[in-house]
Amino acid sequence: MEAVYAFSVGTLHIPTAHETPNSFRKSIFLSNQVASPVSLVLRGASKSKLFTALSPPPLTESSNNQPEEAEPEFESHAEKFDWYSHWYPLMPICDLDKRKPHGKRVLGIDVVVWWDRNEGVWQVHDDACPHRLAPLSDGRIDQWGRLQCVYHGWCFNGKGECKLIPQAPPDGPPVHTSKKACVAAYPSTVQNDILWFWPNTDPQYKDIITRKRPPYIPELDDPSYTKLMGNRDISYGYEVLIENLMDPAHVPYAHYGLMRTPKPKVKVDREGGRPLELSIETLDINGFTANQGWSKSKFMPPCIFYVYTDSDQPASSAETQKSSAQKKFALIFVCVPVSPGKSRLIWCFPRNFGVWIDKIVPRWIFHVGQNRILDSDLYLLHVEEQKIVDIGPKNWHKACFVPTKSDALVIGYRNWLKKYAGGQVDWRGKYSGALPPTPPREQLMDRYWSHVVNCKSCNSAYKSLNVIEVMLQIISVASIGIVAIMKHGTMSVAKRNSMVALAVLSLALSRWLAHFIYKNFRYHDYEHAFR
């Protein structure tokens, strides 16, 4: 946790595109293929809420004091972004259990992820049995390593071929060989310890991996780097998630007390907000590059927001030069569109210093802090998205008053979305456009179903801590029971008092642990008014 909360953007060196081989830069940055998730506990690239005002008129002119034209005029013949011609991340491999299938949704597509031990690879299929459309993600892996639907026992191999229909007579026609008995299989691959899939089962994409690969992050394959990953399902949409990560100005306010931020020379308020010099450098269908002052950043659609320090800035001293040459760090966020009002975040913060910390501190402890940061602006963003949908995503530039350079990256993203993607994700008619209703706050900010069940380390910690809580309760009851049944004189006063003290202490610890488990693995509200 020390390395996470002590992160200082001004002193760390994050690898830049200038430090990578030309061939690598070409394949990653120019072909729009980079990814890797990053820890939200880091204080540099962060989350945001849009500072919206529905009444002010839109900005019509850009000037030296304004980040970018608020309502740009886009050419009608602009090239259109194809949401279904890109690799999408499903999950970090470290959080997938080979013993069971996993259900995931991306772009409104329900898929089942399972380990095919016969082929030694992860498979991604449609999450619907062709028999009666039961979810295969609620099935099991049978003794022969096949994916089994537990509704009627139909079994499938890694290619999606049906290998068994128990209800079919063995001496009858081989109905399991019919194409109608097969389940659609998606192209998939593992890269940088993340499972990716191509959202199209058409046969022409069967070998898409030979023509186009998922983004590659060399730090994630470098043994000298630490690379803790995390994932969480978010109760607001993909568009709001990405623009939130592009907005460092909200950090002192929405995450007050959770993340350290540079202090201005003159404080205008308690939180220490200050003007930020952000600007978009280039923008086209492949995303955009931006200057954040202390760092550079890239948006590589559809999923990646990548932040790194600017190596062109001269070091101020020999010591700084030595430090910057040795310490390397990157912020990589992978934002996955799930469905309207739902998204998934995978994060990672590869670094080549402080590696020992991650070897001795359990991953779930880092996730406790990261989840609290996510929770601290989750409700703000959920409500904000509802308002954006009410006014219409294409009217964002008219409804939101964004006059300062601190909003430059958010404006750049909204400009890209409007120009190349029609202002929103292409769901291909799966949804009406309406958002799901707002659930109770405790359900909206739930941690268990959105993270713990999908994180191997947090799930293990949750179960272990619950066992310890029960053991403490047993010790407390047993200690009182022993004192109660022992006759006077058979136990000294000192031992009796010790047993009573043990009972009280065990009960107190069990109550404290129950509160800790609920607060960190179930639900923990963040009340901004009392921070």
mmCIF file of N, CA and C in Angstrom, residues 141-207:
data_model
loop_
_atom_site.group_PDB
_atom_site.id
_atom_site.type_symbol
_atom_site.label_atom_id
_atom_site.label_comp_id
_atom_site.label_asym_id
_atom_site.label_seq_id
_atom_site.Cartn_x
_atom_site.Cartn_y
_atom_site.Cartn_z
ATOM 1 N N ILE A 141 -17.316 -28.385 -15.975
ATOM 2 C CA ILE A 141 -16.356 -29.093 -16.826
ATOM 3 C C ILE A 141 -16.433 -30.570 -16.440
ATOM 4 N N ASP A 142 -16.788 -31.430 -17.389
ATOM 5 C CA ASP A 142 -16.969 -32.841 -17.024
ATOM 6 C C ASP A 142 -15.634 -33.563 -16.917
ATOM 7 N N GLN A 143 -15.698 -34.868 -16.587
ATOM 8 C CA GLN A 143 -14.472 -35.623 -16.324
ATOM 9 C C GLN A 143 -13.600 -35.800 -17.560
ATOM 10 N N TRP A 144 -14.152 -35.563 -18.727
ATOM 11 C CA TRP A 144 -13.371 -35.648 -19.957
ATOM 12 C C TRP A 144 -12.917 -34.275 -20.456
ATOM 13 N N GLY A 145 -13.106 -33.266 -19.627
ATOM 14 C CA GLY A 145 -12.639 -31.928 -19.971
ATOM 15 C C GLY A 145 -13.526 -31.193 -20.952
ATOM 16 N N ARG A 146 -14.789 -31.606 -21.046
ATOM 17 C CA ARG A 146 -15.718 -30.939 -21.949
ATOM 18 C C ARG A 146 -16.607 -29.963 -21.171
ATOM 19 N N LEU A 147 -17.118 -28.951 -21.867
ATOM 20 C CA LEU A 147 -18.057 -28.014 -21.262
ATOM 21 C C LEU A 147 -19.441 -28.665 -21.254
ATOM 22 N N GLN A 148 -20.015 -28.811 -20.076
ATOM 23 C CA GLN A 148 -21.289 -29.502 -19.946
ATOM 24 C C GLN A 148 -22.393 -28.541 -19.506
ATOM 25 N N CYS A 149 -23.496 -28.561 -20.224
ATOM 26 C CA CYS A 149 -24.679 -27.831 -19.802
ATOM 27 C C CYS A 149 -25.368 -28.658 -18.718
ATOM 28 N N VAL A 150 -25.629 -28.054 -17.574
ATOM 29 C CA VAL A 150 -26.191 -28.827 -16.462
ATOM 30 C C VAL A 150 -27.712 -28.892 -16.510
ATOM 31 N N TYR A 151 -28.310 -28.358 -17.575
ATOM 32 C CA TYR A 151 -29.765 -28.467 -17.689
ATOM 33 C C TYR A 151 -30.144 -29.863 -18.203
ATOM 34 N N HIS A 152 -29.486 -30.311 -19.286
ATOM 35 C CA HIS A 152 -29.774 -31.639 -19.819
ATOM 36 C C HIS A 152 -28.522 -32.454 -20.124
ATOM 37 N N GLY A 153 -27.326 -31.922 -19.767
ATOM 38 C CA GLY A 153 -26.112 -32.708 -19.892
ATOM 39 C C GLY A 153 -25.438 -32.684 -21.249
ATOM 40 N N TRP A 154 -25.861 -31.811 -22.159
ATOM 41 C CA TRP A 154 -25.186 -31.730 -23.449
ATOM 42 C C TRP A 154 -23.735 -31.284 -23.220
ATOM 43 N N CYS A 155 -22.804 -31.851 -23.988
ATOM 44 C CA CYS A 155 -21.376 -31.561 -23.807
ATOM 45 C C CYS A 155 -20.757 -31.033 -25.099
ATOM 46 N N PHE A 156 -19.794 -30.118 -24.941
ATOM 47 C CA PHE A 156 -19.175 -29.450 -26.087
ATOM 48 C C PHE A 156 -17.660 -29.433 -25.935
ATOM 49 N N ASN A 157 -16.963 -29.523 -27.062
ATOM 50 C CA ASN A 157 -15.507 -29.434 -27.025
ATOM 51 C C ASN A 157 -15.070 -27.994 -27.278
ATOM 52 N N GLY A 158 -13.755 -27.794 -27.373
ATOM 53 C CA GLY A 158 -13.231 -26.444 -27.526
ATOM 54 C C GLY A 158 -13.640 -25.745 -28.801
ATOM 55 N N LYS A 159 -13.995 -26.500 -29.835
ATOM 56 C CA LYS A 159 -14.431 -25.899 -31.099
ATOM 57 C C LYS A 159 -15.922 -25.565 -31.098
ATOM 58 N N GLY A 160 -16.599 -25.914 -30.022
ATOM 59 C CA GLY A 160 -18.027 -25.674 -29.946
ATOM 60 C C GLY A 160 -18.857 -26.827 -30.470
ATOM 61 N N GLU A 161 -18.199 -27.902 -30.873
ATOM 62 C CA GLU A 161 -18.914 -29.059 -31.407
ATOM 63 C C GLU A 161 -19.576 -29.842 -30.276
ATOM 64 N N CYS A 162 -20.802 -30.265 -30.507
ATOM 65 C CA CYS A 162 -21.502 -31.075 -29.516
ATOM 66 C C CYS A 162 -20.951 -32.496 -29.565
ATOM 67 N N LYS A 163 -20.518 -33.017 -28.423
ATOM 68 C CA LYS A 163 -19.927 -34.355 -28.359
ATOM 69 C C LYS A 163 -20.842 -35.360 -27.681
ATOM 70 N N LEU A 164 -21.898 -34.871 -27.043
ATOM 71 C CA LEU A 164 -22.794 -35.801 -26.348
ATOM 72 C C LEU A 164 -24.169 -35.175 -26.140
ATOM 73 N N ILE A 165 -25.203 -35.920 -26.526
ATOM 74 C CA ILE A 165 -26.587 -35.605 -26.168
ATOM 75 C C ILE A 165 -27.117 -36.840 -25.443
ATOM 76 N N PRO A 166 -27.135 -36.834 -24.123
ATOM 77 C CA PRO A 166 -27.501 -38.039 -23.358
ATOM 78 C C PRO A 166 -28.880 -38.586 -23.727
ATOM 79 N N GLN A 167 -29.792 -37.715 -24.162
ATOM 80 C CA GLN A 167 -31.151 -38.164 -24.454
ATOM 81 C C GLN A 167 -31.259 -38.868 -25.819
ATOM 82 N N ALA A 168 -30.214 -38.766 -26.648
ATOM 83 C CA ALA A 168 -30.250 -39.403 -27.967
ATOM 84 C C ALA A 168 -29.909 -40.881 -27.849
ATOM 85 N N PRO A 169 -30.723 -41.795 -28.402
ATOM 86 C CA PRO A 169 -30.434 -43.239 -28.338
ATOM 87 C C PRO A 169 -29.094 -43.558 -29.009
ATOM 88 N N PRO A 170 -28.270 -44.393 -28.393
ATOM 89 C CA PRO A 170 -26.957 -44.706 -28.975
ATOM 90 C C PRO A 170 -27.048 -45.399 -30.332
ATOM 91 N N ASP A 171 -28.157 -46.091 -30.585
ATOM 92 C CA ASP A 171 -28.288 -46.789 -31.859
ATOM 93 C C ASP A 171 -29.101 -45.967 -32.865
ATOM 94 N N GLY A 172 -29.440 -44.698 -32.522
ATOM 95 C CA GLY A 172 -30.199 -43.849 -33.416
ATOM 96 C C GLY A 172 -29.294 -42.966 -34.252
ATOM 97 N N PRO A 173 -29.859 -42.054 -35.010
ATOM 98 C CA PRO A 173 -29.055 -41.138 -35.825
ATOM 99 C C PRO A 173 -28.179 -40.253 -34.940
ATOM 100 N N PRO A 174 -26.966 -39.913 -35.382
ATOM 101 C CA PRO A 174 -26.033 -39.093 -34.572
ATOM 102 C C PRO A 174 -26.435 -37.611 -34.599
ATOM 103 N N VAL A 175 -27.497 -37.279 -33.891
ATOM 104 C CA VAL A 175 -28.013 -35.911 -33.936
ATOM 105 C C VAL A 175 -27.025 -34.902 -33.353
ATOM 106 N N HIS A 176 -26.102 -35.379 -32.542
ATOM 107 C CA HIS A 176 -25.142 -34.452 -31.944
ATOM 108 C C HIS A 176 -24.181 -33.871 -32.981
ATOM 109 N N THR A 177 -24.105 -34.478 -34.163
ATOM 110 C CA THR A 177 -23.205 -33.974 -35.201
ATOM 111 C C THR A 177 -23.842 -32.868 -36.032
ATOM 112 N N SER A 178 -25.116 -32.578 -35.820
ATOM 113 C CA SER A 178 -25.783 -31.513 -36.560
ATOM 114 C C SER A 178 -25.174 -30.159 -36.210
ATOM 115 N N LYS A 179 -25.107 -29.272 -37.207
ATOM 116 C CA LYS A 179 -24.593 -27.929 -36.960
ATOM 117 C C LYS A 179 -25.470 -27.181 -35.956
ATOM 118 N N LYS A 180 -26.743 -27.546 -35.916
ATOM 119 C CA LYS A 180 -27.642 -26.896 -34.972
ATOM 120 C C LYS A 180 -27.328 -27.270 -33.527
ATOM 121 N N ALA A 181 -26.588 -28.342 -33.338
ATOM 122 C CA ALA A 181 -26.228 -28.777 -31.984
ATOM 123 C C ALA A 181 -24.950 -28.114 -31.496
ATOM 124 N N CYS A 182 -24.284 -27.351 -32.366
ATOM 125 C CA CYS A 182 -23.010 -26.715 -31.989
ATOM 126 C C CYS A 182 -23.265 -25.370 -31.298
ATOM 127 N N VAL A 183 -22.302 -24.956 -30.500
ATOM 128 C CA VAL A 183 -22.358 -23.640 -29.874
ATOM 129 C C VAL A 183 -21.303 -22.758 -30.537
ATOM 130 N N ALA A 184 -21.636 -21.511 -30.799
ATOM 131 C CA ALA A 184 -20.730 -20.603 -31.504
ATOM 132 C C ALA A 184 -19.476 -20.353 -30.671
ATOM 133 N N ALA A 185 -18.318 -20.439 -31.323
ATOM 134 C CA ALA A 185 -17.030 -20.224 -30.662
ATOM 135 C C ALA A 185 -16.393 -18.940 -31.188
ATOM 136 N N TYR A 186 -15.907 -18.109 -30.289
ATOM 137 C CA TYR A 186 -15.264 -16.850 -30.660
ATOM 138 C C TYR A 186 -13.747 -17.015 -30.696
ATOM 139 N N PRO A 187 -13.056 -16.335 -31.624
ATOM 140 C CA PRO A 187 -11.588 -16.319 -31.571
ATOM 141 C C PRO A 187 -11.135 -15.731 -30.237
ATOM 142 N N SER A 188 -10.136 -16.323 -29.632
ATOM 143 C CA SER A 188 -9.639 -15.826 -28.345
ATOM 144 C C SER A 188 -8.150 -16.092 -28.238
ATOM 145 N N THR A 189 -7.504 -15.342 -27.375
ATOM 146 C CA THR A 189 -6.077 -15.524 -27.158
ATOM 147 C C THR A 189 -5.701 -14.905 -25.820
ATOM 148 N N VAL A 190 -4.568 -15.324 -25.291
ATOM 149 C CA VAL A 190 -4.031 -14.753 -24.055
ATOM 150 C C VAL A 190 -2.800 -13.934 -24.395
ATOM 151 N N GLN A 191 -2.794 -12.698 -23.950
ATOM 152 C CA GLN A 191 -1.629 -11.838 -24.139
ATOM 153 C C GLN A 191 -1.470 -10.955 -22.918
ATOM 154 N N ASN A 192 -0.234 -10.833 -22.455
ATOM 155 C CA ASN A 192 0.045 -10.043 -21.250
ATOM 156 C C ASN A 192 -0.784 -10.505 -20.061
ATOM 157 N N ASP A 193 -1.030 -11.816 -19.973
ATOM 158 C CA ASP A 193 -1.801 -12.393 -18.866
ATOM 159 C C ASP A 193 -3.243 -11.889 -18.822
ATOM 160 N N ILE A 194 -3.769 -11.480 -19.958
ATOM 161 C CA ILE A 194 -5.163 -11.076 -20.085
ATOM 162 C C ILE A 194 -5.789 -11.901 -21.201
ATOM 163 N N LEU A 195 -7.007 -12.375 -20.989
ATOM 164 C CA LEU A 195 -7.728 -13.115 -22.018
ATOM 165 C C LEU A 195 -8.526 -12.139 -22.882
ATOM 166 N N TRP A 196 -8.308 -12.232 -24.203
ATOM 167 C CA TRP A 196 -8.977 -11.372 -25.173
ATOM 168 C C TRP A 196 -9.861 -12.215 -26.078
ATOM 169 N N PHE A 197 -10.927 -11.599 -26.604
ATOM 170 C CA PHE A 197 -11.736 -12.298 -27.594
ATOM 171 C C PHE A 197 -12.163 -11.337 -28.691
ATOM 172 N N TRP A 198 -12.428 -11.909 -29.878
ATOM 173 C CA TRP A 198 -12.880 -11.142 -31.037
ATOM 174 C C TRP A 198 -14.392 -11.308 -31.131
ATOM 175 N N PRO A 199 -15.161 -10.212 -31.109
ATOM 176 C CA PRO A 199 -16.623 -10.324 -30.967
ATOM 177 C C PRO A 199 -17.369 -10.675 -32.250
ATOM 178 N N ASN A 200 -16.863 -11.654 -32.984
ATOM 179 C CA ASN A 200 -17.522 -12.077 -34.217
ATOM 180 C C ASN A 200 -17.181 -13.536 -34.472
ATOM 181 N N THR A 201 -18.194 -14.374 -34.639
ATOM 182 C CA THR A 201 -17.972 -15.810 -34.846
ATOM 183 C C THR A 201 -17.986 -16.203 -36.318
ATOM 184 N N ASP A 202 -18.052 -15.228 -37.219
ATOM 185 C CA ASP A 202 -18.043 -15.537 -38.647
ATOM 186 C C ASP A 202 -16.755 -16.294 -38.996
ATOM 187 N N PRO A 203 -16.833 -17.332 -39.831
ATOM 188 C CA PRO A 203 -15.645 -18.135 -40.169
ATOM 189 C C PRO A 203 -14.473 -17.326 -40.723
ATOM 190 N N GLN A 204 -14.741 -16.183 -41.343
ATOM 191 C CA GLN A 204 -13.647 -15.383 -41.894
ATOM 192 C C GLN A 204 -12.724 -14.833 -40.809
ATOM 193 N N TYR A 205 -13.203 -14.824 -39.567
ATOM 194 C CA TYR A 205 -12.386 -14.306 -38.464
ATOM 195 C C TYR A 205 -11.748 -15.426 -37.637
ATOM 196 N N LYS A 206 -11.853 -16.654 -38.102
ATOM 197 C CA LYS A 206 -11.316 -17.784 -37.353
ATOM 198 C C LYS A 206 -9.830 -17.617 -37.074
ATOM 199 N N ASP A 207 -9.085 -17.105 -38.068
ATOM 200 C CA ASP A 207 -7.636 -16.913 -37.922
ATOM 201 C C ASP A 207 -7.278 -15.435 -37.816
#
